[in-house]
Short mmCIF file of C-alpha atoms and ligand atoms in Angstrom, two decimals:
data_model
loop_
_atom_site.label_atom_id
_atom_site.label_comp_id
_atom_site.label_asym_id
_atom_site.label_seq_id
_atom_site.Cartn_x
_atom_site.Cartn_y
_atom_site.Cartn_z
CA MET A 1 79.05 84.81 82.54
CA LYS A 2 82.15 83.03 83.27
CA ARG A 3 83.52 84.10 87.23
CA PHE A 4 87.33 83.96 88.11
CA ALA A 5 88.74 84.25 91.27
CA ILE A 6 92.27 85.20 91.98
CA VAL A 7 93.74 84.27 95.26
CA GLY A 8 96.87 86.06 96.61
CA ALA A 9 97.94 89.71 95.25
CA GLY A 10 101.64 89.02 94.66
CA ILE A 11 102.93 90.35 91.53
CA ALA A 12 102.01 86.74 90.18
CA GLY A 13 98.35 87.86 91.20
CA LEU A 14 98.23 91.11 90.38
CA SER A 15 99.44 90.30 86.31
CA ALA A 16 96.52 87.70 86.40
CA ALA A 17 94.15 90.20 87.35
CA TYR A 18 95.58 92.79 84.74
CA GLU A 19 95.05 90.29 81.66
CA LEU A 20 91.47 89.66 82.96
CA GLU A 21 90.76 93.38 83.46
CA LEU A 22 91.99 93.55 79.48
CA ALA A 23 89.79 91.10 78.61
CA ARG A 24 86.49 92.61 80.19
CA LYS A 25 87.38 95.90 78.94
CA ARG A 26 87.49 94.34 75.54
CA GLY A 27 84.17 93.29 76.25
CA ALA A 28 84.86 89.70 77.44
CA ASP A 29 81.67 88.13 79.33
CA LEU A 30 83.79 87.60 82.54
CA ASP A 31 83.88 88.90 86.11
CA TRP A 32 86.72 88.80 88.39
CA GLN A 33 87.43 89.02 92.16
CA LEU A 34 91.30 89.10 93.65
CA TYR A 35 91.44 87.99 97.31
CA GLU A 36 94.43 89.16 99.45
CA ALA A 37 95.27 87.88 103.00
CA SER A 38 96.92 91.07 103.85
CA ASN A 39 96.03 94.95 103.89
CA ARG A 40 98.49 95.64 100.88
CA VAL A 41 99.23 94.17 97.54
CA GLY A 42 102.52 93.79 95.98
CA GLY A 43 103.31 90.50 98.20
CA THR A 44 107.56 90.27 98.21
CA VAL A 45 107.45 93.75 96.12
CA LYS A 46 107.43 96.36 98.79
CA THR A 47 109.33 99.81 98.10
CA ALA A 48 109.61 102.32 101.07
CA ARG A 49 110.64 105.91 99.88
CA LYS A 50 112.07 108.10 102.16
CA THR A 51 112.49 111.82 101.32
CA THR A 52 115.05 114.15 103.28
CA ASN A 53 116.37 117.69 102.56
CA ASP A 54 118.88 115.82 100.07
CA GLY A 55 116.50 113.84 97.88
CA GLU A 56 114.76 110.53 97.74
CA PHE A 57 116.44 107.31 99.27
CA VAL A 58 114.39 104.32 97.45
CA LEU A 59 114.60 101.51 99.69
CA GLU A 60 113.41 98.05 97.97
CA GLY A 61 112.26 95.66 100.75
CA GLY A 62 112.37 92.59 98.40
CA PRO A 63 113.46 92.20 94.89
CA ASP A 64 115.26 95.30 93.27
CA GLY A 65 114.98 94.69 89.82
CA TRP A 66 115.00 91.85 86.97
CA VAL A 67 117.30 90.36 84.37
CA SER A 68 117.09 92.52 81.44
CA GLU A 69 117.26 89.05 79.18
CA LYS A 70 113.65 88.21 80.04
CA PRO A 71 111.50 90.70 78.45
CA TRP A 72 108.14 90.06 80.34
CA ALA A 73 108.48 92.59 82.96
CA ARG A 74 109.59 95.51 80.62
CA ASP A 75 107.03 94.90 78.55
CA LEU A 76 104.56 94.90 81.07
CA ALA A 77 106.08 98.08 82.41
CA ILE A 78 105.95 99.82 79.09
CA GLU A 79 102.38 98.79 78.61
CA LEU A 80 101.38 100.60 81.72
CA GLY A 81 103.41 103.92 80.70
CA LEU A 82 106.41 103.60 82.98
CA GLU A 83 108.78 103.47 79.77
CA GLN A 84 110.36 107.16 81.22
CA GLN A 85 110.84 105.10 84.86
CA LEU A 86 112.95 102.50 83.28
CA ILE A 87 116.67 102.23 84.70
CA TYR A 88 119.32 100.05 84.23
CA SER A 89 122.24 98.61 86.34
CA ASN A 90 125.22 100.89 85.86
CA ASP A 91 127.69 97.96 84.11
CA ALA A 92 130.55 100.49 83.67
CA THR A 93 131.09 99.51 87.19
CA ARG A 94 129.70 95.86 87.70
CA LYS A 95 131.94 94.12 89.69
CA THR A 96 131.07 91.48 92.29
CA TYR A 97 133.45 90.60 95.38
CA ILE A 98 133.33 87.20 97.01
CA LEU A 99 134.42 87.34 100.72
CA ILE A 100 137.59 85.18 101.27
CA ASP A 101 139.20 85.44 104.61
CA ASN A 102 137.58 88.75 105.54
CA HIS A 103 139.12 90.36 102.14
CA LEU A 104 137.00 91.13 99.29
CA LEU A 105 138.25 89.51 96.22
CA PRO A 106 136.43 90.60 92.88
CA MET A 107 135.00 87.98 90.45
CA PRO A 108 137.04 88.48 87.26
CA ASP A 109 135.38 90.55 84.45
CA GLY A 110 133.49 88.90 81.73
CA MET A 111 131.97 86.07 84.01
CA ARG A 112 128.57 84.71 83.44
CA MET A 113 127.79 83.06 86.83
CA MET A 114 130.81 80.76 87.53
CA VAL A 115 131.84 80.87 83.72
CA PRO A 116 134.47 83.03 82.30
CA GLU A 117 134.02 83.92 78.73
CA ASP A 118 137.69 84.45 78.27
CA LEU A 119 140.35 82.30 80.26
CA ALA A 120 142.76 85.34 80.34
CA SER A 121 140.40 87.20 82.63
CA LEU A 122 141.66 84.65 85.30
CA GLU A 123 145.09 85.11 84.96
CA HIS A 124 145.73 87.56 87.50
CA SER A 125 142.61 86.80 89.68
CA PRO A 126 143.36 86.79 93.32
CA LEU A 127 140.17 84.80 93.84
CA PHE A 128 141.34 81.31 92.36
CA SER A 129 144.13 79.11 93.21
CA THR A 130 146.10 77.94 90.52
CA GLU A 131 144.60 74.15 90.56
CA ALA A 132 141.14 76.30 90.10
CA ARG A 133 142.68 78.22 86.76
CA SER A 134 143.98 74.70 85.70
CA ALA A 135 140.36 73.19 86.17
CA TYR A 136 138.87 76.17 83.90
CA ALA A 137 141.40 75.91 81.18
CA ALA A 138 140.90 71.91 81.13
CA GLU A 139 137.24 72.37 80.74
CA LEU A 140 137.93 74.02 77.58
CA THR A 141 139.73 71.25 76.08
CA ARG A 142 136.87 68.33 77.91
CA ALA A 143 134.42 69.97 75.57
CA GLU A 144 133.81 66.32 73.59
CA GLN A 145 134.01 64.42 76.91
CA LEU A 146 131.47 66.85 78.81
CA ARG A 147 129.19 66.73 75.39
CA SER A 148 129.24 63.25 75.18
CA SER A 149 128.81 62.35 78.90
CA ALA A 150 126.03 65.02 79.62
CA HIS A 151 123.07 63.71 81.80
CA THR A 152 119.98 63.10 80.30
CA SER A 153 118.16 63.17 83.66
CA ASP A 154 118.31 65.73 86.35
CA GLU A 155 121.02 66.47 88.66
CA SER A 156 122.19 68.89 91.32
CA VAL A 157 123.68 72.24 90.60
CA ALA A 158 126.92 71.16 92.91
CA THR A 159 127.38 67.93 90.76
CA PHE A 160 126.89 69.54 87.46
CA VAL A 161 129.28 72.61 88.41
CA ARG A 162 131.95 70.42 89.79
CA ARG A 163 131.80 68.27 86.76
CA HIS A 164 133.09 71.72 85.01
CA PHE A 165 135.23 73.17 87.09
CA GLY A 166 135.97 71.02 90.36
CA ASP A 167 134.90 71.81 94.00
CA GLU A 168 137.08 75.39 94.77
CA VAL A 169 134.76 76.91 91.86
CA LEU A 170 131.50 75.49 93.42
CA GLN A 171 132.15 76.95 96.89
CA LYS A 172 134.08 80.14 96.07
CA ILE A 173 131.49 81.35 93.68
CA GLY A 174 128.89 78.41 92.41
CA ALA A 175 127.11 78.06 95.64
CA PRO A 176 127.41 82.01 96.68
CA LEU A 177 125.83 83.13 93.19
CA LEU A 178 122.72 80.69 93.90
CA SER A 179 122.33 81.20 97.34
CA GLY A 180 121.95 84.91 96.48
CA VAL A 181 119.11 84.20 94.14
CA PHE A 182 117.47 80.90 95.69
CA GLY A 183 118.67 81.16 99.09
CA GLY A 184 119.26 77.81 98.67
CA ASP A 185 121.49 74.77 99.21
CA VAL A 186 123.47 73.90 95.74
CA ASN A 187 123.66 70.00 96.88
CA LEU A 188 119.71 70.16 96.19
CA LEU A 189 118.85 72.73 93.82
CA SER A 190 117.91 71.05 90.38
CA VAL A 191 120.27 72.08 87.68
CA ASN A 192 117.59 71.70 84.75
CA SER A 193 115.26 74.18 86.73
CA VAL A 194 117.45 77.06 87.84
CA MET A 195 120.13 76.94 85.29
CA PRO A 196 118.60 75.52 82.31
CA ALA A 197 120.68 77.94 79.90
CA PHE A 198 123.65 76.18 80.72
CA VAL A 199 122.59 72.79 80.85
CA ALA A 200 121.18 73.40 77.05
CA MET A 201 124.87 74.91 76.41
CA GLU A 202 126.28 71.45 77.81
CA ARG A 203 124.30 69.37 75.09
CA GLU A 204 125.60 71.52 72.34
CA HIS A 205 128.95 72.69 73.31
CA GLY A 206 130.11 70.21 76.40
CA SER A 207 132.03 72.95 77.64
CA LEU A 208 130.25 76.09 79.18
CA ILE A 209 133.45 78.27 78.17
CA ALA A 210 133.25 77.17 74.70
CA ALA A 211 129.58 77.80 74.21
CA LEU A 212 130.26 81.33 75.89
CA GLN A 213 132.71 81.98 73.33
CA ALA A 214 130.49 81.15 70.49
CA LYS A 215 127.62 83.29 71.76
CA ALA A 216 130.53 86.37 71.99
CA LEU A 217 131.36 85.31 68.38
CA ALA A 218 127.90 85.55 67.05
CA ARG A 219 127.38 88.78 69.12
CA GLY A 220 130.04 90.40 67.14
CA ASN A 221 130.35 94.52 68.14
CA LYS A 222 126.68 94.69 69.25
CA PRO A 223 126.56 96.16 72.57
CA GLN A 224 125.57 93.85 75.30
CA GLN A 225 122.20 94.95 77.07
CA PRO A 226 122.68 96.24 81.06
CA ILE A 227 121.89 92.97 83.03
CA PHE A 228 119.38 94.70 85.18
CA THR A 229 116.57 96.84 84.59
CA THR A 230 114.30 98.28 87.34
CA LEU A 231 112.16 101.14 88.00
CA ARG A 232 113.52 104.84 88.98
CA HIS A 233 111.15 105.23 92.13
CA GLY A 234 111.39 101.49 93.12
CA LEU A 235 109.41 98.44 91.92
CA GLY A 236 106.25 99.22 93.96
CA SER A 237 105.82 101.79 90.94
CA LEU A 238 105.10 98.72 88.79
CA ILE A 239 102.50 97.60 91.73
CA GLU A 240 100.92 101.01 91.73
CA ALA A 241 100.66 101.19 88.17
CA ILE A 242 98.93 97.93 87.90
CA THR A 243 96.29 98.50 90.88
CA ALA A 244 95.61 101.66 88.94
CA GLN A 245 94.27 99.70 86.35
CA LEU A 246 92.23 97.69 88.44
CA PRO A 247 88.48 98.58 89.90
CA PRO A 248 89.18 98.95 93.40
CA GLU A 249 86.18 97.43 94.37
CA ARG A 250 87.40 94.00 92.76
CA ILE A 251 90.14 94.13 95.03
CA HIS A 252 89.73 92.49 98.43
CA ARG A 253 92.51 93.19 100.87
CA ASN A 254 92.00 91.17 104.14
CA HIS A 255 90.37 88.54 102.95
CA PRO A 256 92.63 85.13 103.60
CA ALA A 257 90.91 82.26 101.57
CA LEU A 258 90.10 79.50 103.98
CA SER A 259 89.50 77.09 101.59
CA ILE A 260 88.32 76.07 98.18
CA LYS A 261 85.77 73.08 97.53
CA ARG A 262 84.23 71.73 94.11
CA GLU A 263 80.48 72.39 94.10
CA GLY A 264 78.73 71.33 90.94
CA ASN A 265 80.43 73.02 87.78
CA THR A 266 81.91 76.01 90.13
CA TRP A 267 84.68 76.19 93.19
CA CYS A 268 83.05 77.37 96.54
CA LEU A 269 85.84 79.92 97.73
CA ARG A 270 85.76 80.52 101.48
CA THR A 271 87.53 83.44 103.08
CA SER A 272 87.54 85.29 106.22
CA THR A 273 86.54 89.34 105.83
CA PRO A 274 87.61 91.70 107.92
CA ALA A 275 86.90 92.37 111.77
CA VAL A 276 83.83 94.23 112.56
CA LYS A 277 83.62 94.94 116.13
CA GLY A 278 86.75 92.90 116.62
CA ARG A 279 84.69 90.12 115.11
CA PRO A 280 86.12 88.81 111.53
CA GLY A 281 83.25 87.53 109.39
CA LYS A 282 83.45 84.85 106.68
CA SER A 283 82.26 84.89 102.74
CA LYS A 284 81.28 82.27 100.65
CA ARG A 285 81.52 83.00 96.50
CA HIS A 286 81.09 80.36 93.62
CA PHE A 287 83.39 80.55 90.70
CA HIS A 288 83.96 78.80 87.38
CA HIS A 289 87.76 79.25 87.52
CA ILE A 290 90.16 79.86 90.25
CA PHE A 291 93.73 81.41 90.27
CA LEU A 292 95.93 80.14 93.24
CA ALA A 293 98.46 82.62 93.13
CA THR A 294 99.43 82.00 97.17
CA PRO A 295 103.00 81.07 98.44
CA ILE A 296 103.55 77.65 98.44
CA ASP A 297 102.39 76.83 102.04
CA ALA A 298 99.15 78.15 101.63
CA THR A 299 98.50 76.74 98.24
CA ARG A 300 99.45 72.95 99.60
CA THR A 301 97.06 73.83 102.62
CA LEU A 302 94.54 74.69 100.64
CA LEU A 303 94.71 72.08 98.12
CA ALA A 304 95.37 69.19 100.53
CA PRO A 305 91.56 68.47 101.30
CA ARG A 306 90.99 68.17 97.48
CA ASP A 307 93.58 65.81 96.46
CA ALA A 308 95.97 63.87 98.81
CA SER A 309 98.79 63.65 96.07
CA ILE A 310 99.06 67.10 95.68
CA PRO A 311 101.09 68.43 98.66
CA GLY A 312 103.80 65.67 98.06
CA LEU A 313 104.20 67.29 94.46
CA ILE A 314 104.50 71.14 95.62
CA PRO A 315 108.05 72.09 96.44
CA GLN A 316 108.84 71.43 100.61
CA THR A 317 111.35 73.27 101.36
CA ALA A 318 111.97 76.95 100.96
CA SER A 319 114.43 79.65 102.11
CA SER A 320 113.55 82.62 104.36
CA ALA A 321 115.18 85.80 103.81
CA VAL A 322 115.65 89.33 106.11
CA LEU A 323 116.76 92.22 104.49
CA ALA A 324 118.14 95.24 106.08
CA ALA A 325 118.76 98.50 104.07
CA LEU A 326 121.25 100.79 106.13
CA CYS A 327 121.79 104.51 104.70
CA TRP A 328 124.35 107.19 104.98
CA PRO A 329 123.51 110.84 103.86
CA ALA A 330 125.99 112.57 101.87
CA SER A 331 127.26 114.49 105.09
CA THR A 332 128.37 110.91 106.76
CA ALA A 333 128.75 108.87 103.37
CA SER A 334 131.82 110.86 102.63
CA ALA A 335 133.28 109.51 105.84
CA PHE A 336 133.97 106.01 104.16
CA THR A 337 134.27 104.54 100.58
CA VAL A 338 133.20 100.92 99.12
CA PRO A 339 134.97 99.46 96.18
CA PRO A 340 133.56 99.93 92.96
CA GLY A 341 130.69 97.62 92.03
CA PHE A 342 127.53 96.14 92.44
CA GLY A 343 128.37 94.16 95.85
CA PHE A 344 129.62 91.34 97.76
CA LEU A 345 128.43 87.50 98.60
CA VAL A 346 129.63 85.52 101.21
CA PRO A 347 130.33 81.97 100.85
CA GLN A 348 128.50 80.34 103.83
CA SER A 349 130.39 78.38 106.14
CA GLY A 350 128.35 75.13 106.49
CA ALA A 351 124.75 74.57 107.42
CA SER A 352 125.01 75.66 111.23
CA ASN A 353 126.51 78.83 109.91
CA PRO A 354 127.40 79.92 113.88
CA HIS A 355 128.04 83.76 113.11
CA HIS A 356 124.69 84.22 111.37
CA GLN A 357 126.60 85.40 108.67
CA LEU A 358 125.00 87.42 106.20
CA LEU A 359 124.68 86.02 102.42
CA ALA A 360 124.89 89.05 100.19
CA THR A 361 125.02 93.18 100.47
CA THR A 362 124.15 95.01 97.29
CA PHE A 363 126.10 98.55 96.86
CA VAL A 364 122.90 100.15 95.95
CA ASP A 365 123.63 103.28 95.01
CA GLN A 366 126.34 102.14 92.56
CA LYS A 367 124.18 99.30 91.16
CA PHE A 368 121.28 101.50 90.28
CA PRO A 369 121.82 105.18 89.71
CA HIS A 370 118.79 107.36 91.31
CA ARG A 371 118.45 105.27 93.94
CA ALA A 372 120.01 107.66 96.63
CA PRO A 373 120.49 111.63 96.34
CA PRO A 374 124.02 112.29 95.54
CA GLY A 375 126.82 111.61 97.28
CA ALA A 376 124.64 109.35 99.55
CA ARG A 377 124.79 105.58 100.31
CA ILE A 378 122.84 102.69 100.72
CA LEU A 379 123.94 99.31 101.94
CA ARG A 380 121.46 96.58 101.78
CA VAL A 381 122.09 93.52 103.36
CA PHE A 382 120.48 90.11 102.77
CA PHE A 383 120.57 87.31 105.45
CA GLY A 384 119.08 83.79 104.20
CA GLY A 385 118.70 80.41 105.35
CA PRO A 386 119.31 79.75 108.89
CA SER A 387 120.71 82.79 109.62
CA ALA A 388 117.59 84.63 108.28
CA ASP A 389 115.45 82.06 110.31
CA PHE A 390 117.49 82.77 113.28
CA LEU A 391 117.08 86.70 112.61
CA ALA A 392 113.43 87.07 111.88
CA PRO A 393 112.02 87.10 115.47
CA GLN A 394 114.24 89.59 116.58
CA THR A 395 113.46 93.44 116.98
CA ASP A 396 114.34 95.76 113.53
CA ALA A 397 116.88 97.77 115.77
CA ALA A 398 118.77 94.16 116.69
CA ILE A 399 118.84 92.95 112.91
CA ALA A 400 120.06 96.54 111.54
CA ALA A 401 122.53 96.28 114.36
CA ALA A 402 123.51 93.07 113.21
CA ALA A 403 123.78 94.07 109.52
CA PHE A 404 125.91 96.91 110.49
CA ALA A 405 128.35 95.23 112.90
CA GLN A 406 128.94 92.66 110.13
CA LEU A 407 129.55 95.59 107.52
CA ASP A 408 131.80 97.39 109.82
CA ASN A 409 134.11 94.68 110.39
CA ILE A 410 134.15 93.99 106.23
CA LEU A 411 134.40 97.23 104.82
CA GLY A 412 135.09 99.75 107.91
CA PRO A 413 135.63 101.29 110.29
CA LEU A 414 132.12 102.87 109.28
CA PRO A 415 129.89 105.97 110.70
CA GLN A 416 126.40 105.03 112.17
CA PRO A 417 123.81 104.79 109.30
CA ASP A 418 120.95 106.97 109.75
CA PRO A 419 118.43 105.39 112.13
CA CYS A 420 115.32 107.39 110.41
CA LEU A 421 116.20 105.73 107.25
CA THR A 422 116.89 102.13 108.37
CA ALA A 423 114.57 99.71 106.88
CA VAL A 424 114.03 95.83 107.47
CA GLU A 425 112.00 93.08 106.12
CA ARG A 426 111.43 89.94 106.77
CA TRP A 427 110.35 87.21 103.83
CA PRO A 428 109.67 83.91 105.76
CA ARG A 429 109.78 80.50 103.64
CA SER A 430 109.61 82.88 100.51
CA LEU A 431 111.94 81.23 98.28
CA PRO A 432 110.70 77.91 97.08
CA GLN A 433 113.87 75.14 96.60
CA TYR A 434 113.58 73.56 93.23
CA GLU A 435 115.05 70.69 93.92
CA VAL A 436 116.21 67.55 91.67
CA GLY A 437 113.84 66.55 90.09
CA HIS A 438 111.50 69.61 89.99
CA ALA A 439 110.33 69.93 86.48
CA ASP A 440 108.99 66.11 87.01
CA ARG A 441 107.29 66.79 89.93
CA ILE A 442 105.47 69.74 88.56
CA ALA A 443 104.30 67.91 85.50
CA GLN A 444 102.61 65.59 87.65
CA LEU A 445 101.23 68.34 90.04
CA ASP A 446 99.79 69.67 86.45
CA ASP A 447 97.97 66.60 85.85
CA HIS A 448 96.54 66.62 89.09
CA ILE A 449 95.55 70.57 88.91
CA ARG A 450 93.86 69.39 85.36
CA ALA A 451 91.91 66.58 86.88
CA LEU A 452 90.30 68.81 89.62
CA GLY A 453 89.55 71.36 86.50
CA GLY A 454 88.70 75.25 86.84
CA LEU A 455 91.82 75.70 88.46
CA THR A 456 95.56 77.40 87.78
CA LEU A 457 98.31 77.59 90.03
CA LEU A 458 100.32 80.80 89.67
CA GLY A 459 103.67 82.11 91.52
CA ASN A 460 107.13 81.24 92.39
CA GLY A 461 106.93 77.56 93.32
CA TYR A 462 106.72 75.85 89.79
CA ARG A 463 108.14 77.70 86.97
CA GLY A 464 110.39 80.59 87.77
CA VAL A 465 110.85 82.43 90.60
CA GLY A 466 111.86 85.69 88.96
CA LEU A 467 109.27 88.59 88.35
CA PRO A 468 109.57 88.38 84.67
CA ASP A 469 108.59 84.49 84.71
CA LEU A 470 105.73 84.97 87.09
CA ILE A 471 104.33 88.24 85.03
CA ARG A 472 104.54 85.59 81.82
CA ASP A 473 102.97 83.04 83.29
CA ALA A 474 100.63 84.52 84.76
CA ARG A 475 99.53 86.46 81.60
CA SER A 476 99.89 83.67 79.21
CA ALA A 477 97.22 81.51 81.58
CA VAL A 478 94.91 83.97 81.59
CA ARG A 479 95.28 84.41 77.93
CA SER A 480 94.67 80.41 77.27
CA LEU A 481 91.34 80.81 79.01
CA VAL A 482 89.92 84.07 77.47
CA PRO A 483 89.74 85.02 73.91
CA ALA A 484 91.83 87.07 72.67
CA LYS A 485 89.18 89.36 71.24
CA GLY A 486 85.98 90.96 72.67
C1 FAD B 501 114.41 89.22 99.55
C2 FAD B 501 113.96 88.74 98.23
C3 FAD B 501 114.67 89.17 97.00
C4 FAD B 501 114.39 88.78 95.59
N1 FAD B 501 114.78 89.48 94.64
C5 FAD B 501 114.48 89.49 93.15
C6 FAD B 501 114.79 90.29 91.79
O1 FAD B 501 115.85 91.13 92.67
N2 FAD B 501 114.62 90.08 91.10
C7 FAD B 501 113.62 89.20 90.97
O2 FAD B 501 113.12 89.07 89.49
N3 FAD B 501 113.39 88.33 91.83
C8 FAD B 501 113.62 88.50 93.23
N4 FAD B 501 112.93 87.86 94.15
C9 FAD B 501 111.88 86.64 93.84
C10 FAD B 501 110.35 87.31 93.69
O3 FAD B 501 110.59 88.54 94.08
C11 FAD B 501 109.30 86.66 94.43
O4 FAD B 501 109.39 85.58 93.42
C12 FAD B 501 108.09 86.99 93.51
O5 FAD B 501 107.65 88.67 94.09
C13 FAD B 501 107.11 86.13 94.21
O6 FAD B 501 105.32 87.08 93.67
P1 FAD B 501 104.53 85.89 94.19
O7 FAD B 501 103.05 86.57 93.40
O8 FAD B 501 104.40 84.35 93.68
O9 FAD B 501 104.01 85.57 95.45
P2 FAD B 501 104.03 86.62 96.79
O10 FAD B 501 104.84 88.13 96.32
O11 FAD B 501 104.79 86.10 97.87
O12 FAD B 501 102.57 86.78 96.74
C14 FAD B 501 101.79 86.18 97.44
C15 FAD B 501 100.48 86.63 98.12
O13 FAD B 501 99.30 85.96 98.36
C16 FAD B 501 99.19 86.37 99.72
N5 FAD B 501 98.34 85.03 100.20
C17 FAD B 501 98.95 84.40 100.99
N6 FAD B 501 97.92 83.29 101.64
C18 FAD B 501 96.58 83.83 101.29
C19 FAD B 501 95.73 83.47 101.30
N7 FAD B 501 95.27 82.17 102.02
N8 FAD B 501 94.79 84.02 100.82
C20 FAD B 501 94.72 85.01 100.00
N9 FAD B 501 95.97 85.63 99.79
C21 FAD B 501 96.92 84.86 100.49
C22 FAD B 501 100.42 87.01 100.55
O14 FAD B 501 99.61 88.23 101.49
C23 FAD B 501 101.09 87.77 99.19
O15 FAD B 501 100.57 89.05 99.06
C24 FAD B 501 112.85 88.00 95.08
C25 FAD B 501 112.35 87.55 96.58
C26 FAD B 501 112.77 87.70 97.81
C27 FAD B 501 112.34 87.04 98.93
#
């Protein structure tokens, strides 16, 4: 019987466990055990549901949905019987604002990140100067030059966007959009790893605007799918549905992995065990294969004694996030309005960011229906990078107050939110930065992992940070190791 261990019960580790359990139920001769450091499964996926007389507030502490274009999270949700729970972003009101000089300026319609499909949409945009609009128009005419000079090696997101549209577009929308997803620095982020679709477009069409126009032509009148998908009662439903498929005795909460070591043809996994009479214990078990689905820092620590080259190949930099969800029941929400749309982004004013400026705010009740009772309002504030590191040690009340003060300044005056509904989450070093050269380093890392044998790395440090990528990666890793049929 082949014995598998999974270390880390975030979405990556749970997806691997689910796939192993499917194989076991099909009759594959295998055993698996899942070890999680904390007392809960789900990792960064964390939903709080607060029921009031008006109805339910669904508060996402981490991710709030996934990009619909990538099918793997949706496929898993349907497989788990959650089809009726799938909900979509309300794209009829899709608009994102950028905060410039304390004014919320809308991004033009029909943009895919910083690329417009139609130059006409920029004409009356208050967001861009005449120079930026001219840079956009020129990109279309420079298609051949951009195609023939496309980089064969990796480069930063900043140089890529500047080559196409200039610095203003990079600073006003490129950097805030990418920081909103990766929390990172566009001067360091790898364009090949974080914007591969745009790199492919450049190789084929030169101009990114021309590439989007060609896609629109090919699409014809076919309706576009909503940009984001999620679950009615929050992404926690996905975690609950996966967990319901897993025998509870195989899930070991409060069992942080302490070390892994090769012994013959197996790995010896040492973990802590929950404290008995105040004293934590230790456990040691042997497995033929280990899936390490831990965050990058934990993975680095576990692997450093096994191969001294590995730590340098795992992403070093990771950005932190602090989230504060503020809620107003219908009775107080009626006292203010927010502009129609999904929310706004704030270009950061340099690394020091002395005001601990928020990075983004989601108008939750406008982005996804069913997340708040009728007439109620949820604003979710996202602090990233140095602001998140500064705020994380503070109390929930202080973080919520900082979020409120900034919203009040931008959208206000606002009534006080309901303190009983406020939710704050901290995610230190949770978003690994895929810096220039990332794909090459991961290819080298894969060689080292292969040489160790009986080991797979899963999670958001390597081949994608989004939920669909992590689910796809984990499930296909298991399928490549266990036979498709019993
Ligand atoms: C604020 C925020 C918002 C996001 N929004 C979105 C979004 O809207 N859509 C999207 O697709 N993605 C989003 N992401 C990205 C996505 O949520 C993450 O990349 C993903 O959830 C990470 O999953 P994971 O399984 O790799 O790791 P994690 O969720 O970090 O899970 C790792 C697990 O390993 C455990 N662990 C740690 N050390 C040990 C140890 N020694 N032994 C055993 N267990 C250990 C941890 O306790 C944890 O449970 C967001 C991320 C953040 C931080």
